[in-house]
XYZ file of C-alpha atoms in Angstrom:
470
model
C 0.000 0.000 0.000
C 1.186 3.500 -0.878
C 1.228 6.156 1.771
C -0.768 9.347 1.260
C 2.480 11.301 0.765
C 3.673 8.942 -1.971
C 0.329 9.265 -3.761
C 0.544 13.064 -3.596
C 4.058 13.022 -5.027
C 2.899 10.921 -7.967
C 0.096 13.398 -8.721
C 2.309 16.504 -8.525
C 3.392 17.908 -11.913
C 7.120 17.788 -12.692
C 9.312 20.768 -11.871
C 12.126 22.368 -13.807
C 14.327 25.147 -12.392
C 11.834 25.519 -9.567
C 8.945 26.247 -11.968
C 6.009 23.844 -12.063
C 5.436 22.586 -15.597
C 1.799 22.648 -16.610
C 0.135 20.048 -18.775
C 0.219 22.575 -21.604
C 3.967 23.135 -21.138
C 4.596 19.405 -21.221
C 2.499 19.094 -24.356
C 4.213 22.049 -26.015
C 7.624 20.553 -25.359
C 6.854 17.545 -27.562
C 9.021 17.526 -30.645
C 7.291 17.377 -34.048
C 6.631 13.788 -35.021
C 8.866 12.130 -37.564
C 7.654 13.013 -41.025
C 5.969 10.423 -43.113
C 6.585 12.457 -46.244
C 9.433 11.212 -48.357
C 11.926 13.462 -50.030
C 14.505 14.270 -47.349
C 16.748 12.175 -45.129
C 15.891 12.074 -41.428
C 19.233 13.602 -40.461
C 18.931 16.591 -42.821
C 18.722 19.868 -40.906
C 15.260 21.388 -41.048
C 15.942 24.890 -42.359
C 13.341 27.496 -41.475
C 13.182 31.216 -40.919
C 13.738 30.751 -37.172
C 16.718 28.409 -37.497
C 18.841 31.239 -36.054
C 17.844 32.294 -32.536
C 18.293 35.938 -31.593
C 19.664 36.172 -28.009
C 17.806 38.306 -25.490
C 19.952 40.514 -23.200
C 19.670 39.842 -19.481
C 18.646 42.790 -17.320
C 17.034 41.850 -14.025
C 16.968 45.351 -12.555
C 14.582 47.096 -14.951
C 10.837 46.718 -15.461
C 11.251 47.938 -19.042
C 14.360 47.774 -21.183
C 14.800 49.350 -24.621
C 17.620 46.877 -25.265
C 15.217 44.004 -24.761
C 12.542 45.683 -26.872
C 15.084 46.062 -29.661
C 16.021 42.385 -29.358
C 12.355 41.405 -29.723
C 11.783 43.863 -32.594
C 11.425 42.199 -35.967
C 8.627 39.611 -36.072
C 5.918 42.220 -35.517
C 7.138 44.393 -38.381
C 7.270 41.415 -40.737
C 3.745 40.585 -39.619
C 2.607 44.186 -40.216
C 3.602 43.984 -43.887
C 0.437 41.955 -44.519
C -1.450 45.106 -43.454
C 0.363 47.043 -46.206
C 0.200 44.709 -49.193
C -1.180 45.900 -52.567
C -4.586 44.455 -51.674
C -4.714 46.787 -48.666
C -3.513 49.757 -50.701
C -6.172 49.146 -53.346
C -8.843 48.771 -50.686
C -7.673 52.059 -49.146
C -7.751 54.059 -52.357
C -11.142 52.670 -53.382
C -12.494 53.432 -49.928
C -11.376 57.034 -50.284
C -12.634 57.399 -53.867
C -16.050 55.783 -53.184
C -16.824 56.869 -49.616
C -14.474 59.737 -48.854
C -13.408 59.761 -45.209
C -16.551 57.899 -44.072
C -14.979 54.440 -43.717
C -11.836 55.379 -41.810
C -13.453 54.114 -38.600
C -13.800 50.691 -40.223
C -10.070 50.724 -40.986
C -9.294 51.722 -37.386
C -11.556 49.037 -35.941
C -10.172 46.334 -38.238
C -6.608 47.260 -37.259
C -7.428 47.065 -33.538
C -9.088 43.665 -33.998
C -6.082 42.585 -36.037
C -3.771 43.602 -33.185
C -5.735 41.465 -30.720
C -5.581 38.455 -33.061
C -1.863 38.936 -33.642
C -1.313 39.154 -29.887
C -3.018 35.783 -29.448
C -0.944 34.313 -32.283
C 2.299 35.567 -30.736
C 1.352 34.234 -27.297
C 0.565 30.852 -28.806
C 4.027 30.628 -30.341
C 5.798 31.832 -27.203
C 3.927 29.655 -24.703
C 3.744 26.390 -26.665
C 6.894 26.664 -28.769
C 4.792 25.694 -31.810
C 3.157 27.825 -34.456
C -0.558 27.638 -35.204
C -0.290 25.158 -38.089
C 1.688 22.749 -35.890
C -0.924 23.031 -33.142
C -3.707 22.343 -35.655
C -1.765 19.290 -36.858
C -1.830 17.888 -33.321
C -5.355 18.911 -32.332
C -7.476 18.058 -35.372
C -8.258 14.683 -36.954
C -7.067 14.096 -40.521
C -10.159 15.159 -42.498
C -10.861 18.536 -40.791
C -7.127 19.230 -40.730
C -6.851 18.786 -44.512
C -9.967 20.896 -45.100
C -8.577 23.659 -42.873
C -5.228 23.506 -44.688
C -6.953 23.826 -48.084
C -8.924 26.854 -46.849
C -5.754 28.540 -45.620
C -3.995 27.768 -48.910
C -6.916 29.370 -50.749
C -6.486 32.509 -48.642
C -2.729 32.532 -49.344
C -3.304 32.149 -53.095
C -5.805 35.014 -53.117
C -3.478 37.267 -51.168
C -0.436 36.294 -53.218
C -2.227 37.072 -56.470
C -2.827 40.625 -55.266
C 0.777 40.996 -54.118
C 2.419 39.707 -57.290
C 0.007 41.585 -59.564
C 0.723 44.724 -57.520
C 4.456 44.336 -58.183
C 3.757 43.774 -61.882
C 1.616 46.930 -62.044
C 4.395 48.914 -60.359
C 6.919 47.683 -62.949
C 4.464 48.609 -65.710
C 4.015 52.156 -64.358
C 7.738 52.701 -63.771
C 8.565 51.496 -67.294
C 5.804 53.629 -68.881
C 4.078 50.496 -70.129
C 7.162 48.843 -71.631
C 7.051 45.930 -69.166
C 3.761 44.021 -69.654
C 1.850 42.524 -66.771
C 3.145 38.982 -67.346
C 6.716 40.318 -67.583
C 6.346 42.023 -64.209
C 5.058 38.766 -62.716
C 8.130 36.885 -63.975
C 10.464 39.553 -62.587
C 8.691 39.370 -59.225
C 9.038 35.581 -59.110
C 12.783 35.777 -59.738
C 13.629 38.585 -57.327
C 11.438 37.023 -54.614
C 13.539 33.849 -54.750
C 16.680 35.983 -54.493
C 15.482 38.085 -51.556
C 14.137 35.056 -49.673
C 17.653 33.771 -49.153
C 18.838 36.995 -47.506
C 18.388 35.276 -44.155
C 21.527 33.276 -44.961
C 23.401 36.514 -44.189
C 21.768 36.778 -40.786
C 18.259 37.032 -39.435
C 18.639 40.617 -38.273
C 19.832 41.703 -41.731
C 16.696 40.195 -43.257
C 14.508 42.012 -40.737
C 16.392 45.247 -41.475
C 15.639 44.785 -45.175
C 11.925 44.522 -44.426
C 12.201 47.621 -42.245
C 13.778 49.435 -45.203
C 10.842 48.468 -47.447
C 8.348 49.719 -44.837
C 10.266 53.002 -44.703
C 10.000 53.335 -48.499
C 6.231 52.873 -48.247
C 5.930 55.440 -45.465
C 7.971 58.017 -47.397
C 6.214 57.366 -50.731
C 2.624 57.501 -49.496
C 3.510 60.209 -46.980
C 4.747 62.338 -49.890
C 1.374 61.963 -51.619
C -0.378 62.877 -48.353
C 1.649 66.050 -47.887
C 1.136 67.044 -51.524
C -2.663 66.602 -51.438
C -3.078 68.115 -47.928
C -6.351 66.446 -46.857
C -8.860 68.168 -44.586
C -7.717 67.137 -41.093
C -11.101 67.816 -39.514
C -12.890 65.499 -41.932
C -10.159 62.904 -41.453
C -10.562 62.850 -37.656
C -14.346 62.854 -37.967
C -14.265 59.851 -40.287
C -11.811 58.018 -38.046
C -13.579 58.379 -34.692
C -17.253 58.868 -35.609
C -18.805 55.600 -36.827
C -21.176 56.702 -39.534
C -21.642 56.387 -43.276
C -24.276 58.865 -44.344
C -25.622 58.242 -47.828
C -23.771 54.937 -48.209
C -25.125 52.181 -50.418
C -24.166 48.687 -51.576
C -20.881 49.872 -53.088
C -19.748 51.381 -49.801
C -20.938 48.319 -47.861
C -18.898 46.041 -50.121
C -15.954 48.336 -49.595
C -16.320 48.134 -45.808
C -16.313 44.328 -45.951
C -13.310 44.479 -48.264
C -11.418 46.661 -45.764
C -11.835 44.012 -43.055
C -10.654 41.264 -45.397
C -7.729 43.316 -46.657
C -6.529 44.245 -43.160
C -7.043 40.970 -41.248
C -5.222 38.317 -43.265
C -5.981 34.760 -42.049
C -2.579 33.363 -43.018
C -0.869 36.224 -41.186
C -1.927 34.642 -37.885
C 0.025 31.530 -38.819
C 2.987 33.667 -39.863
C 3.199 35.640 -36.627
C 2.899 32.561 -34.412
C 5.930 31.136 -36.243
C 8.057 34.290 -36.400
C 8.114 34.708 -32.609
C 10.022 31.424 -32.361
C 13.078 33.234 -33.744
C 13.988 34.603 -30.292
C 15.879 32.607 -27.689
C 13.319 32.108 -24.911
C 13.421 29.519 -22.147
C 9.820 28.365 -22.014
C 10.541 26.571 -18.763
C 11.142 29.969 -17.166
C 7.826 31.602 -16.302
C 9.373 35.073 -16.029
C 10.962 34.880 -19.497
C 7.698 33.776 -21.100
C 5.727 36.629 -19.527
C 8.449 39.079 -20.522
C 8.458 37.839 -24.118
C 4.684 38.203 -24.345
C 4.940 41.763 -23.032
C 7.643 42.913 -25.452
C 6.067 41.182 -28.440
C 2.792 42.970 -27.718
C 4.543 46.357 -27.489
C 6.422 45.691 -30.728
C 3.268 44.558 -32.542
C 1.414 47.662 -31.362
C 4.136 49.955 -32.711
C 4.326 48.067 -36.012
C 0.559 48.101 -36.589
C 0.332 51.773 -35.617
C 2.849 52.581 -38.362
C 0.965 50.421 -40.858
C -2.291 52.140 -39.864
C -0.788 55.574 -40.528
C 0.380 54.467 -43.982
C -3.098 53.142 -44.781
C -4.627 56.413 -43.582
C -2.277 58.311 -45.922
C -3.672 56.436 -48.917
C -7.335 56.726 -47.881
C -6.994 60.443 -47.175
C -5.250 61.200 -50.487
C -8.004 59.649 -52.585
C -10.801 60.896 -50.318
C -9.602 64.491 -50.616
C -8.611 64.537 -54.286
C -10.912 62.078 -56.041
C -14.080 61.528 -53.987
C -17.143 62.118 -56.194
C -14.972 62.915 -59.205
C -16.417 62.020 -62.589
C -14.663 60.406 -65.528
C -15.072 63.507 -67.684
C -13.315 65.669 -65.073
C -10.385 63.283 -64.866
C -10.264 62.971 -68.649
C -9.987 66.749 -68.942
C -7.160 66.911 -66.414
C -5.274 64.093 -68.135
C -5.646 65.874 -71.474
C -4.333 69.087 -69.936
C -1.297 67.277 -68.511
C -0.572 65.439 -71.821
C -0.972 62.070 -70.124
C -0.801 59.064 -72.488
C -3.524 57.345 -70.422
C -6.440 59.651 -71.235
C -8.353 56.808 -72.883
C -8.734 55.085 -69.486
C -11.461 57.562 -68.550
C -14.528 57.707 -70.825
C -16.267 60.979 -71.572
C -19.269 60.495 -69.296
C -20.477 61.724 -65.928
C -20.212 58.378 -64.128
C -18.191 58.228 -60.908
C -14.468 57.620 -61.160
C -13.464 53.974 -60.654
C -9.858 53.512 -59.580
C -7.495 50.665 -58.775
C -3.743 50.554 -58.120
C -2.987 51.190 -61.794
C -5.559 53.927 -62.427
C -4.775 55.419 -59.027
C -1.209 56.081 -60.117
C -2.410 57.489 -63.433
C -4.851 59.978 -61.876
C -2.207 61.089 -59.370
C 0.075 61.793 -62.333
C -2.673 63.719 -64.131
C -3.516 65.920 -61.137
C -0.158 66.292 -59.387
C 2.466 65.639 -62.041
C 4.532 62.628 -63.194
C 6.651 62.699 -60.011
C 3.567 61.744 -58.004
C 2.938 58.808 -60.358
C 6.488 57.436 -60.077
C 6.634 57.856 -56.296
C 3.290 56.043 -56.083
C 4.697 53.198 -58.201
C 7.787 52.934 -55.976
C 5.575 52.634 -52.899
C 3.455 49.938 -54.576
C 6.600 48.051 -55.596
C 7.890 48.081 -52.003
C 4.486 46.930 -50.716
C 4.233 44.127 -53.267
C 7.784 42.878 -52.903
C 7.779 42.767 -49.113
C 4.346 41.137 -48.858
C 5.247 38.567 -51.515
C 8.214 37.474 -49.409
C 6.261 37.241 -46.149
C 3.463 35.465 -48.007
C 5.949 32.838 -49.126
C 7.094 32.380 -45.528
C 3.447 31.956 -44.519
C 3.020 29.267 -47.136
C 6.090 27.429 -45.874
C 4.950 27.484 -42.248
C 1.418 26.390 -43.159
C 2.665 23.453 -45.229
C 5.292 22.443 -42.686
C 2.750 22.488 -39.882
C -0.316 20.938 -41.486
C 1.478 18.353 -43.634
C 4.600 17.922 -41.482
C 6.843 18.341 -44.528
C 10.545 17.640 -44.045
C 11.678 18.590 -47.523
C 14.706 20.736 -48.279
C 14.288 24.483 -47.934
C 14.527 25.074 -51.696
C 11.921 22.398 -52.428
C 9.516 23.918 -49.935
C 9.987 27.436 -51.316
C 9.506 26.154 -54.867
C 6.330 24.294 -53.960
C 4.729 27.130 -51.996
C 5.560 29.661 -54.718
C 4.301 27.415 -57.512
C 0.906 26.872 -55.889
C 0.200 30.595 -55.860
C 2.117 31.685 -58.946
C 0.336 29.635 -61.624
C -3.081 31.278 -61.072
C -1.348 34.647 -61.008
C 0.407 33.993 -64.312
C -2.893 33.030 -65.913
C -4.443 36.293 -64.735
C -1.435 38.258 -65.994
C -1.549 36.649 -69.432
C -5.283 36.820 -70.059
C -6.258 39.940 -68.082
C -5.601 43.530 -69.093
C -3.658 45.626 -66.577
C -6.352 48.295 -66.869
C -9.210 46.057 -65.707
C -8.206 44.378 -62.445
C -10.460 46.212 -59.984
C -13.209 43.589 -59.899
C -10.755 40.791 -59.165
C -9.197 42.645 -56.229
C -12.602 43.489 -54.749
C -13.566 39.823 -54.926
C -10.296 38.682 -53.327
C -10.641 41.162 -50.462
C -14.177 39.926 -49.711
C -12.834 36.358 -49.892
C -10.306 37.248 -47.173
C -13.190 38.438 -44.964
C -14.900 35.071 -45.400
C -11.643 33.322 -44.505
C -11.375 35.394 -41.319
C -14.789 34.089 -40.252
C -13.739 30.526 -41.063
C -10.555 30.903 -39.019
C -12.446 32.430 -36.080
C -14.766 29.426 -35.886
C -12.000 26.902 -36.546
C -9.637 28.200 -33.877
C -11.986 27.872 -30.903
C -10.706 24.445 -29.885
C -7.084 25.505 -30.332
C -7.511 28.624 -28.257
C -8.917 26.709 -25.286
C -5.638 24.803 -25.038
C -3.655 27.945 -25.684
C -5.489 29.934 -23.012
C -4.684 27.245 -20.459
C -1.019 27.675 -21.371
C -1.335 31.442 -21.156
C -2.737 31.237 -17.632
C 0.217 29.112 -16.602
C 2.551 31.644 -18.238
């Protein structure tokens, strides 16, 4: 017979470094199961973005340390790029052109909700040591797991089409039409492969490169904002007063598109994986809580910057082109000797703009410099989001399918899945008529957000238990 003390000892959870390990911690410490997918030897190193661990400085005397914040800075800014991709920019400019400043509050609300979702994603990665796709692989049976993976892949394809097409449009504008849409897609494919291997020179250098691209976007769209000089009173009113007087179906579709463009479903998977790039002892309760705190601060700063850039774009088109008619724009383009006058028919219908036409009308009203700066900003947005989208695809495939292929094979596969539909669009679709496709893809992202919200409930119960222990 066992004594009462011996029975209690058997029931007590194990301890490590004086910290009681919860059931969630024990579960999260389980290594990924051996892959059943052929194609790579078992002893081949599994190369991922977070193969290199960034060390965190030790400072036990301060409640807040800028050195530690700097060490944790990186994943949140890469995550925030999904809030600045060409799909977001197009949603912003259409929102301004169709509804003026009236939908800025939707943009603000979607960004705040996005921050809360990204915080949960980061906490999941920190507490469990696994990203969301890996957790889904362990929590769901085979059939729902495959269905969920296919839904996420569909969201990635839709987002990637917008990103690559955005890059192609930027190349077309910068080359004054000499580079066709399909040529820009091919260029984007090649340079994306090149840039993706920058992490071989160091993780922090790769994160600095993404920071440089965000800076280009801020300067480019900030230049347009300063040039147009929007009404600040109307801007603040639209941002903090939830209303949409005189709005109809077009504005309602645009509001739904804003939510889908801002809250990217696959970005949750991305962020939960990126936080694994920091050296954190998950057996140390204090380190886990500290990591969650600094990641939240970093994500807040990153999304605040992305929100300002989005506001720049909305405000520019709300001030300059809201309720403009095609005949007005046609007259201005004729006066400025623009070669794109034929884009705007001689009628009194409302102006319809997309990324391409948006650059053209900026050139007609504010000179060719505005057009080229716009194109540079779109190129930076498309290139950076294409790279992070590829990382998302890798993490999703690795987690759901437990792939153990070589890094190059995984990059090639994830790029090919999204690039073939994009090439078909580029070959058979005119660069001047892409607005409908982007509207549809943004609404599709909103539907995917709803699917992810319902699908994550079981995962988040386990995650919340881990968070309480942390």
